[in-house]
Short mmCIF file of C-alpha atoms and ligand atoms in Angstrom, two decimals:
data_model
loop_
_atom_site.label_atom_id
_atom_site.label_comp_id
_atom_site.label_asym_id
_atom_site.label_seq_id
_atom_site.Cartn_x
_atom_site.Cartn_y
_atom_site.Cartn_z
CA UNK A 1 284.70 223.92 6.84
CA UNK A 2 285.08 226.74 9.56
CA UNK A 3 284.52 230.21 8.10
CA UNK A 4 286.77 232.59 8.49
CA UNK A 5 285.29 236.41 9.04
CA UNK A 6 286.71 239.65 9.33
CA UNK A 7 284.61 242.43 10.66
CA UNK A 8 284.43 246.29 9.78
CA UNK A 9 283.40 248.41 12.76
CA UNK A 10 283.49 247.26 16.36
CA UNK A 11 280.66 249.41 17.69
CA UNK A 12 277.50 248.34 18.89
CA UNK A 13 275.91 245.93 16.50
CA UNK A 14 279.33 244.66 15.73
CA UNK A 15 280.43 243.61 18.92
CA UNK A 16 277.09 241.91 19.27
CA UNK A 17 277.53 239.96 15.71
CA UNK A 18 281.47 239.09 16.94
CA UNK A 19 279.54 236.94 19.98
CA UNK A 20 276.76 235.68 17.90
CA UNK A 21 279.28 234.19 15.58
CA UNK A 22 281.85 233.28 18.15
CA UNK A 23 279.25 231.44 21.07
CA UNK A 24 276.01 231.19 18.73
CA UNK A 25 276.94 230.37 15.52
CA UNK A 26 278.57 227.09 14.92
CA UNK A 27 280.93 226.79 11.48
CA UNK A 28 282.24 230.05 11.56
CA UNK A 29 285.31 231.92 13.47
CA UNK A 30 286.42 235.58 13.82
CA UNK A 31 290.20 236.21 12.28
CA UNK A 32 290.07 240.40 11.53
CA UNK A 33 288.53 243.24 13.70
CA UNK A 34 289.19 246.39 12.63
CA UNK A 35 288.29 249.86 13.33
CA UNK A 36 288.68 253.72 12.81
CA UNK A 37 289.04 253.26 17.00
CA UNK A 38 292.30 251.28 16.71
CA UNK A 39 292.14 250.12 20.53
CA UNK A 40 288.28 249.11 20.00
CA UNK A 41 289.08 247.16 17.26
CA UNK A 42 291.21 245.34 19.45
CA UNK A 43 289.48 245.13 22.58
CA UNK A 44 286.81 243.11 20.41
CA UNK A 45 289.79 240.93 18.69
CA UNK A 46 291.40 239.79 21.67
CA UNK A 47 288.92 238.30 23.52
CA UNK A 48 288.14 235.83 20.50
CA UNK A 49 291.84 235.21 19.04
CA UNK A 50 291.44 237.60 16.04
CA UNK A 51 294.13 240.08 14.48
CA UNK A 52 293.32 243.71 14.73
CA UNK A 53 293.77 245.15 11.42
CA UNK A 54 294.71 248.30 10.21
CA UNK A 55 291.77 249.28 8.13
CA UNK A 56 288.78 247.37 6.17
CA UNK A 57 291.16 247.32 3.06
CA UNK A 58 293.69 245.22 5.05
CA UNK A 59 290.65 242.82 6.30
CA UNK A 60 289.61 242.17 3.13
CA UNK A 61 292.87 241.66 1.97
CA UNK A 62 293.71 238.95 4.71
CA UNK A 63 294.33 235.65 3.52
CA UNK A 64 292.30 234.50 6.83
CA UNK A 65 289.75 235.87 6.34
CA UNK A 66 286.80 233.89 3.95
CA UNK A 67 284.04 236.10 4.19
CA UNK A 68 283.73 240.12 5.40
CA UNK A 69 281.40 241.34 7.87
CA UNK A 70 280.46 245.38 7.52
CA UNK A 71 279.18 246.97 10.81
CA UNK A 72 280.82 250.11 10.36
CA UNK A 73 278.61 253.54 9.77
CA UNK A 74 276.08 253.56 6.85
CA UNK A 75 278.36 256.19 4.95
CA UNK A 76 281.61 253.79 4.70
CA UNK A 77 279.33 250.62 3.90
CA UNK A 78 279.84 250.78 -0.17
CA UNK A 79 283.54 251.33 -0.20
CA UNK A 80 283.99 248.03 2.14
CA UNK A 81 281.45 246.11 0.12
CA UNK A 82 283.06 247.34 -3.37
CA UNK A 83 286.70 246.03 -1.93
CA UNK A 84 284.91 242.66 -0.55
CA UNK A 85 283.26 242.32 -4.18
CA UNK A 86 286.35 243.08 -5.78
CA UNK A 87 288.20 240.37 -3.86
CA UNK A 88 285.75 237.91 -4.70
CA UNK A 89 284.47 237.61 -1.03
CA UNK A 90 281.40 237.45 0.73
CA UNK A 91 279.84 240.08 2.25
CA UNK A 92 277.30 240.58 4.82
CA UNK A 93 276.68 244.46 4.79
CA UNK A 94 274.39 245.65 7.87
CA UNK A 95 271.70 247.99 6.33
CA UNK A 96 271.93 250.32 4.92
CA UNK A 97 273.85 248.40 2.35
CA UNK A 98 275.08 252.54 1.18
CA UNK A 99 273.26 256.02 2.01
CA UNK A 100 272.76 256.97 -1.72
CA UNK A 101 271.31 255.74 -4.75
CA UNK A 102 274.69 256.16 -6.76
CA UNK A 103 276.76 253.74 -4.39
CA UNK A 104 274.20 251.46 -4.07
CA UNK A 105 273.71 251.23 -8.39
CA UNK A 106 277.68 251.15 -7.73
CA UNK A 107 277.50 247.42 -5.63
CA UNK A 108 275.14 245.86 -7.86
CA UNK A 109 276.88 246.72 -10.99
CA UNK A 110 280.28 245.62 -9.28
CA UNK A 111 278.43 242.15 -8.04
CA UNK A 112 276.71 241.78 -11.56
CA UNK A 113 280.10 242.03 -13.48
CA UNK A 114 281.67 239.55 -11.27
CA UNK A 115 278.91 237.09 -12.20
CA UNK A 116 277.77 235.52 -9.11
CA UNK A 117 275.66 236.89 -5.88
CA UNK A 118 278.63 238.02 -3.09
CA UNK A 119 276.43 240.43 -1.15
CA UNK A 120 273.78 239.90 1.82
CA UNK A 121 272.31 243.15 3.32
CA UNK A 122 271.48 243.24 7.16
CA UNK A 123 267.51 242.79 6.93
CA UNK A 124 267.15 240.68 9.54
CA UNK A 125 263.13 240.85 10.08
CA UNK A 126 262.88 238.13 7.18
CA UNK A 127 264.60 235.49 9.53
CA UNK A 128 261.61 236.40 12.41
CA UNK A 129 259.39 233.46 12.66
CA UNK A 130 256.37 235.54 12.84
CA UNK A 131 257.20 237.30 9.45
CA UNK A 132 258.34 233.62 7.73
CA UNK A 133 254.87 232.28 9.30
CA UNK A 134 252.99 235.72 7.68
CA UNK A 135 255.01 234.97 4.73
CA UNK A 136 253.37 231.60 4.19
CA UNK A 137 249.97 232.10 4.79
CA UNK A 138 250.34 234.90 2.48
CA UNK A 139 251.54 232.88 -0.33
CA UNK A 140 249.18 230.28 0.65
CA UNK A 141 246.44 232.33 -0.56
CA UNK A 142 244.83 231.88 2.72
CA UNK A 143 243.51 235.54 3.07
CA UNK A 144 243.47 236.00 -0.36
CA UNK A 145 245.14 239.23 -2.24
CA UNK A 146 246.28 241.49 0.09
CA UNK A 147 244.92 244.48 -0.04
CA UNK A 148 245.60 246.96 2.83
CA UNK A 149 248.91 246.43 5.39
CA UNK A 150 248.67 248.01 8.89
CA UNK A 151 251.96 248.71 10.72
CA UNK A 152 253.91 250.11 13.45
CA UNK A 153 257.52 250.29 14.68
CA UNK A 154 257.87 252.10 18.05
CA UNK A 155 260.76 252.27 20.45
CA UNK A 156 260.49 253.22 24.02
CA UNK A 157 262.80 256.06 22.94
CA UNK A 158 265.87 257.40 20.99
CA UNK A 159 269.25 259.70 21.99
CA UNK A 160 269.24 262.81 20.99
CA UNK A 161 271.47 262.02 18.40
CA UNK A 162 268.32 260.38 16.37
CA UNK A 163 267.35 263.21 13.60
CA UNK A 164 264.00 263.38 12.01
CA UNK A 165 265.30 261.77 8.75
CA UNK A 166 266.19 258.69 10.34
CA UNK A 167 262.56 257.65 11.28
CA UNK A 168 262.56 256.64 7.74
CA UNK A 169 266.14 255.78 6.89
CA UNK A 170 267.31 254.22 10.02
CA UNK A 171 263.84 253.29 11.78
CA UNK A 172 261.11 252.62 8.72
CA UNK A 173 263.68 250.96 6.48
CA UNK A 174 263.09 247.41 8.59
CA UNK A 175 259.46 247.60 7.44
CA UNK A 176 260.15 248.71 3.46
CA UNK A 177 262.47 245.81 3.07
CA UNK A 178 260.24 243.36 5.10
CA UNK A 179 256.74 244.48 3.35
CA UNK A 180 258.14 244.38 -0.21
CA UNK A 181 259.73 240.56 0.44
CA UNK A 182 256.31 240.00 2.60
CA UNK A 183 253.94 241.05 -0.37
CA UNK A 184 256.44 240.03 -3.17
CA UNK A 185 255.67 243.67 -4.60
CA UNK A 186 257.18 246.89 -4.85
CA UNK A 187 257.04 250.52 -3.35
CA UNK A 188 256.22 253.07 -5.24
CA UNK A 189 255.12 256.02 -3.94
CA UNK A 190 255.28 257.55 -0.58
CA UNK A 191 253.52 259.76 1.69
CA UNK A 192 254.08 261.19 5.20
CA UNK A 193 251.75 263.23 7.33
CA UNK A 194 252.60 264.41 10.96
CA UNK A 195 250.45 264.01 14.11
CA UNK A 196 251.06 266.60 16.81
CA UNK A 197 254.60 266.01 17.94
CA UNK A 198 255.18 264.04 21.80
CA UNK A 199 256.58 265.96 24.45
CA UNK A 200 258.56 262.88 25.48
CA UNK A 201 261.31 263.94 22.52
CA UNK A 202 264.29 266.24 21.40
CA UNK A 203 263.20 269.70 20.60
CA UNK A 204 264.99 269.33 17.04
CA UNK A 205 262.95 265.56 16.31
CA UNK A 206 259.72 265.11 14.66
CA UNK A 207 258.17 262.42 16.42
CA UNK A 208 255.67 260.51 15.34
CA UNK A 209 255.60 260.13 11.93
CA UNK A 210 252.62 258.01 9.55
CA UNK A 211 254.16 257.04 6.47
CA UNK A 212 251.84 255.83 3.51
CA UNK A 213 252.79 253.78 1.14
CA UNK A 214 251.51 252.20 -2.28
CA UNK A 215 252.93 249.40 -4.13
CA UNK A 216 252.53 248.49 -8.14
CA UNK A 217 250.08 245.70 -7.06
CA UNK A 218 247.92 248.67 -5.31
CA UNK A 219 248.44 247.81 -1.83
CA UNK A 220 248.22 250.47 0.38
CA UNK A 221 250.35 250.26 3.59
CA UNK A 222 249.96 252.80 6.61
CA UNK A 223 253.28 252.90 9.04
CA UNK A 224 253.85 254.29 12.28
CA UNK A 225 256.89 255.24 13.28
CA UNK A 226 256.99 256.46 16.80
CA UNK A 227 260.26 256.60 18.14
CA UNK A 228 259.93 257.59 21.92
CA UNK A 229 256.25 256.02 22.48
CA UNK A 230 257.90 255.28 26.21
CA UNK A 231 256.45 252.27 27.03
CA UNK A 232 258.27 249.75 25.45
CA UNK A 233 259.65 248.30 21.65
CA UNK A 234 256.67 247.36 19.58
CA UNK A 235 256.45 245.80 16.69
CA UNK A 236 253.44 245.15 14.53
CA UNK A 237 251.81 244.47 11.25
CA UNK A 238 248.78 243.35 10.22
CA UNK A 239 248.16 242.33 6.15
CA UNK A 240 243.87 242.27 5.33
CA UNK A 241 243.35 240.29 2.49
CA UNK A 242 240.35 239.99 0.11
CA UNK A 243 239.21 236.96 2.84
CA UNK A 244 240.90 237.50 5.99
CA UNK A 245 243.87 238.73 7.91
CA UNK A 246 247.01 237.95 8.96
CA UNK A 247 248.86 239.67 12.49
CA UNK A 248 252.41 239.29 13.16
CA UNK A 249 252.71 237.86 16.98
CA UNK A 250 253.99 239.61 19.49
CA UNK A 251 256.82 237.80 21.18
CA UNK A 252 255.75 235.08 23.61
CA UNK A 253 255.54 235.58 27.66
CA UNK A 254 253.77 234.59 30.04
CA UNK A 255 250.67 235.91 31.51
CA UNK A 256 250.47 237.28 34.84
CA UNK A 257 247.28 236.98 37.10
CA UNK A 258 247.75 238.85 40.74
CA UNK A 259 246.30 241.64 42.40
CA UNK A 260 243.32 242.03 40.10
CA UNK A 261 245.32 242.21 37.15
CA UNK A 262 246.44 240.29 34.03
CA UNK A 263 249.35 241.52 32.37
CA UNK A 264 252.44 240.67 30.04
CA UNK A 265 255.77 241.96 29.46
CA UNK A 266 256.43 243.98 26.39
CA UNK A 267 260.25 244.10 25.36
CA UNK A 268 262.08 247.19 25.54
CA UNK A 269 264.84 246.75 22.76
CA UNK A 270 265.48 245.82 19.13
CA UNK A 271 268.08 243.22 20.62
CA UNK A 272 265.70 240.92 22.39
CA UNK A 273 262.89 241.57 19.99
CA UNK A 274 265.29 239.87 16.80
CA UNK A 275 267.48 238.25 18.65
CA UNK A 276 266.39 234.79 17.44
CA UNK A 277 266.08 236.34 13.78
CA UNK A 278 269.69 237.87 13.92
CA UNK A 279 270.70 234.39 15.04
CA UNK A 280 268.92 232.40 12.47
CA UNK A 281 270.19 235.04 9.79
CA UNK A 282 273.84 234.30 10.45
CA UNK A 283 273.21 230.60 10.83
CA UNK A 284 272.48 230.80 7.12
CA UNK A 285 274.51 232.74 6.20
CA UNK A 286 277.21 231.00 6.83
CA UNK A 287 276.03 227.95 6.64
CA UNK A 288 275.39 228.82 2.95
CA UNK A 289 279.21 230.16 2.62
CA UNK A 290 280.40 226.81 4.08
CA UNK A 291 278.48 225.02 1.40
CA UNK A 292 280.26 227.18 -1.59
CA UNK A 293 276.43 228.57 -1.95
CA UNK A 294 275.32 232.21 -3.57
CA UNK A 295 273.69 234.22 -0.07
CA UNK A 296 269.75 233.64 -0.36
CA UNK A 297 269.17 236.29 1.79
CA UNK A 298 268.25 240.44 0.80
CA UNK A 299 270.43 241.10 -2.15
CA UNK A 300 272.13 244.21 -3.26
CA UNK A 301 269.03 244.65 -5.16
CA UNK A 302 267.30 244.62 -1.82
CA UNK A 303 269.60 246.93 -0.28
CA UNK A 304 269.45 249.63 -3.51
CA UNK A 305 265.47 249.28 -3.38
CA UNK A 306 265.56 250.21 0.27
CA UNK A 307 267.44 253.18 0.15
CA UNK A 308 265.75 254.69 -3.10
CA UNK A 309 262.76 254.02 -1.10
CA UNK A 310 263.50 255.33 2.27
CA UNK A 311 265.08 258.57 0.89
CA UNK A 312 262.08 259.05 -1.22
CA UNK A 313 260.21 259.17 2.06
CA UNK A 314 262.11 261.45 3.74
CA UNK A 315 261.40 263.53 0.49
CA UNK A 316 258.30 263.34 0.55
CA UNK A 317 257.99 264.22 4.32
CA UNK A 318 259.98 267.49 3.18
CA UNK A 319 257.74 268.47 0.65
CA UNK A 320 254.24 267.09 2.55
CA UNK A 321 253.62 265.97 -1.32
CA UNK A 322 253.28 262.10 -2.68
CA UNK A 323 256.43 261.20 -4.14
CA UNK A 324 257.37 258.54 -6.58
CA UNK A 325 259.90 256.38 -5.97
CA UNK A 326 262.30 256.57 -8.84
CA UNK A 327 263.82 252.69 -9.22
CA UNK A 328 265.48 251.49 -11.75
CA UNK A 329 263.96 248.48 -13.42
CA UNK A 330 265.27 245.32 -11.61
CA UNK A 331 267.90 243.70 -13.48
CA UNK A 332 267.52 239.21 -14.26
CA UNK A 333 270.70 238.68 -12.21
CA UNK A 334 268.05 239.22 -9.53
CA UNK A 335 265.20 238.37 -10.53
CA UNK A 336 263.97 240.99 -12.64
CA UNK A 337 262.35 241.07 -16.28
CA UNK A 338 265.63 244.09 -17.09
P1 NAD B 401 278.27 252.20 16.28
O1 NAD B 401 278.55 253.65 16.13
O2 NAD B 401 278.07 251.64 17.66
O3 NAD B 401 279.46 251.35 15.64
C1 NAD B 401 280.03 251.62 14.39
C2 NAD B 401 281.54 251.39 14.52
O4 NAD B 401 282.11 251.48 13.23
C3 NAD B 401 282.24 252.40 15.44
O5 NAD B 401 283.03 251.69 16.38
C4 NAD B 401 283.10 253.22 14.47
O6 NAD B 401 284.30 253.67 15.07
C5 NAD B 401 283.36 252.18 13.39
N1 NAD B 401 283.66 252.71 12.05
C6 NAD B 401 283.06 253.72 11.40
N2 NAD B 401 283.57 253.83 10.16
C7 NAD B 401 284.52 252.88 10.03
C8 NAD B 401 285.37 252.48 8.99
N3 NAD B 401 285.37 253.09 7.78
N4 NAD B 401 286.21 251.43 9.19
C9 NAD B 401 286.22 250.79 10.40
N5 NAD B 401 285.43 251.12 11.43
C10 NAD B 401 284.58 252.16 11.24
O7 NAD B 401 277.01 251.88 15.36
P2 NAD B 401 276.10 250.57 15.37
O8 NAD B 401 274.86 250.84 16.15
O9 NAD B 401 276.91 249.40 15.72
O10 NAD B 401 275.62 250.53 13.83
C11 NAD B 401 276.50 250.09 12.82
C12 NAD B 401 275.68 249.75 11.58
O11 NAD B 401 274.76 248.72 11.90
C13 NAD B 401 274.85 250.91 11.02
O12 NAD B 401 274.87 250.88 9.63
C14 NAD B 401 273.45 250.65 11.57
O13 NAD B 401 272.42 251.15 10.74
C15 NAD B 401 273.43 249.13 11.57
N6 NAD B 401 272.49 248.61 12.58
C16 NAD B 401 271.61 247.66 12.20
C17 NAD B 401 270.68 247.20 13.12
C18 NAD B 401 269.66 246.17 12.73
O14 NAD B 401 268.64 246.08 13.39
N7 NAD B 401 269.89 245.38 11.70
C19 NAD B 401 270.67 247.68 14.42
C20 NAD B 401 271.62 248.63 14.77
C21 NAD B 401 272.53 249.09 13.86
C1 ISE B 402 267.90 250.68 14.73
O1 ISE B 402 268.95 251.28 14.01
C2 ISE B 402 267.57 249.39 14.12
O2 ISE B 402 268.07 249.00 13.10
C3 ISE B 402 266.48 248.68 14.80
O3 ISE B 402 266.24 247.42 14.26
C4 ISE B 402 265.27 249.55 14.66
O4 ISE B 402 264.13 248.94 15.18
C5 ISE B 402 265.49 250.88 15.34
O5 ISE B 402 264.33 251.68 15.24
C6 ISE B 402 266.67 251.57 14.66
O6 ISE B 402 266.93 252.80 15.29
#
């Protein structure tokens, strides 16, 4: 069976997703683009023999279309995913899966009255083969409990339309959904405390920012986010366990000897740093549509936990206090004890 996607917002990431799914991906094939920028909508259709729709009501409306795909802005996410759920379709919603709390309670109640799972949230870090391979040794018990995580998540650097706030919601959101899968464990409190700020940044951004977090197991995780470090995209995380640790690799490439030097490249981008991991989360994704499967990847439970969490750490960067993260208790439709 081919599926049949329609995709919400033609902009960066969703361009990129229209070619993964189009030359990448095999079992799946682009019928709806649509867009608030009607003749981007259909500069991104044409090329791949889709319709460009009116709006994401009309996509998720369209008989040919099996399964939506939301790449619009993080504000319009819920009211695409509530229409998608509503329609009994599919839906892979980039992160954030919604900005607030309230929408986000809004999904999963929506997905838990219709009875079955509909709703995949754009975490794409779990599909990295580093983070699987942590994952397992982990759960292997092969450090032992963990005990203390060790991370960073730096970017060469950022436009000036990156705010302060979005070191946690846009930036440090990747490592809250990937450490709480990672650990199987929650957040739940958060702290942030401010080195002196770079140069190398926008007068109005804070930059960089440590964020400290403690789960319910007692795990303490420290997280850099340093969003114009200059020299490249960076990516790392380290778990110590009771007996050992365990380091995320960096991506492979090759050593260079000349000149008195030995050196290797380190990536500038998001894009080539998850490529494979954006490629092996869509592979499943609809490989697990094709098979009339429930998505086994982040959940709207995921995507609700994430957001509670990453706006309680832009709270507590605000008030320079620890601040609880207020979650409601997780329901059994996924997972939970509620
Ligand atoms: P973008 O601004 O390049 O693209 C968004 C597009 O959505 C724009 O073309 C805009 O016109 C369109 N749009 C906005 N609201 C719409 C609506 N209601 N209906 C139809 N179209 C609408 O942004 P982007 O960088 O592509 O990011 C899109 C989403 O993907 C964001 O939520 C972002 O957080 C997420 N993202 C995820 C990753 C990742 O690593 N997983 C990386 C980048 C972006
Ligand atoms: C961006 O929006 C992403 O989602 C990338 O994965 C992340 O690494 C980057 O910091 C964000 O700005």
């Amino acid at each position: 069976m081919t599926v049949r996607v329609g995709v919400i917002g033609a902009g960066w990431i969703g361009q990129e997703h229209i070619r993964r799914l189009t030359e990448t991906v095999t079992g799946a094939r682009i019928t709806a683009v649509t867009d608030i920028d009607p003749g981007r909508a259909a500069e991104a259709a044409e090329p791949v023999g889709a319709r460009a729709l009116s709006d994401g009501a009309a996509v998720v409306a369209a008989d040919d279309v099996d399964a939506v795909l939301v790449t619009s802005w993080g504000p319009t996410h819920a009211e695409h995913v509530l229409n998608a759920i509503a329609a009994g379709k599919p839906v892979f919603c980039e992160k954030p899966l919604a900005t607030t709390a309230e929408d986000c309670l809004r999904i999963v109640e929506a997905e838990r009255a219709h009875g079955r799972r509909l709703v995949q949230v754009g975490f794409m870090r779990r599909y990295d083969a580093g983070y699987r391979q942590m994952k397992q040794v982990i759960e292997a018990g092969t450090i032992g409990e963990p005990l203390i995580v060790h991370c960073a998540h730096r970017n060469p650097t950022v436009p000036e339309s990156y705010g302060t706030d979005m070191a946690a919601l846009d930036s440090a959101v990747h490592e809250i959904d990937v450490l709480r899968w990672l650990l199987d464990d929650e957040i739940v409190s958060a702290q942030v405390v401010l080195p002196r700020p770079t140069s190398n940044r926008s007068e109005h951004l804070r930059d960089p920012q440590i964020m400290l977090f403690e789960t319910a197991k007692g795990v303490r995780i420290d997280l850099e986010v340093f969003v114009n470090c200059q020299y490249g995209y960076d990516i790392q995380c380290e778990t110590v366990g009771e007996e050992g640790l365990v380091r995320l690799p960096d991506p492979a490439a090759v050593g260079v000897r000349t000149a008195g030097r030995h050196s290797t490249e380190v990536l500038t981008d998001w894009v080539g740093r998850f490529r494979d991991a954006f490629d092996t989360e869509f592979r499943e994704w609809i490989a697990g549509i094709a098979a009339g499967n429930e998505p086994t990847g982040p959940s709207a439970w995921d995507g609700y936990a994430a957001t509670v969490i990453s706006n309680a750490t832009v709270e507590a960067r605000r008030s320079a206090a620890v601040t609880t993260v207020d979650m409601k208790p997780r329901p059994a439709f996924y997972g939970g004890q509620a």
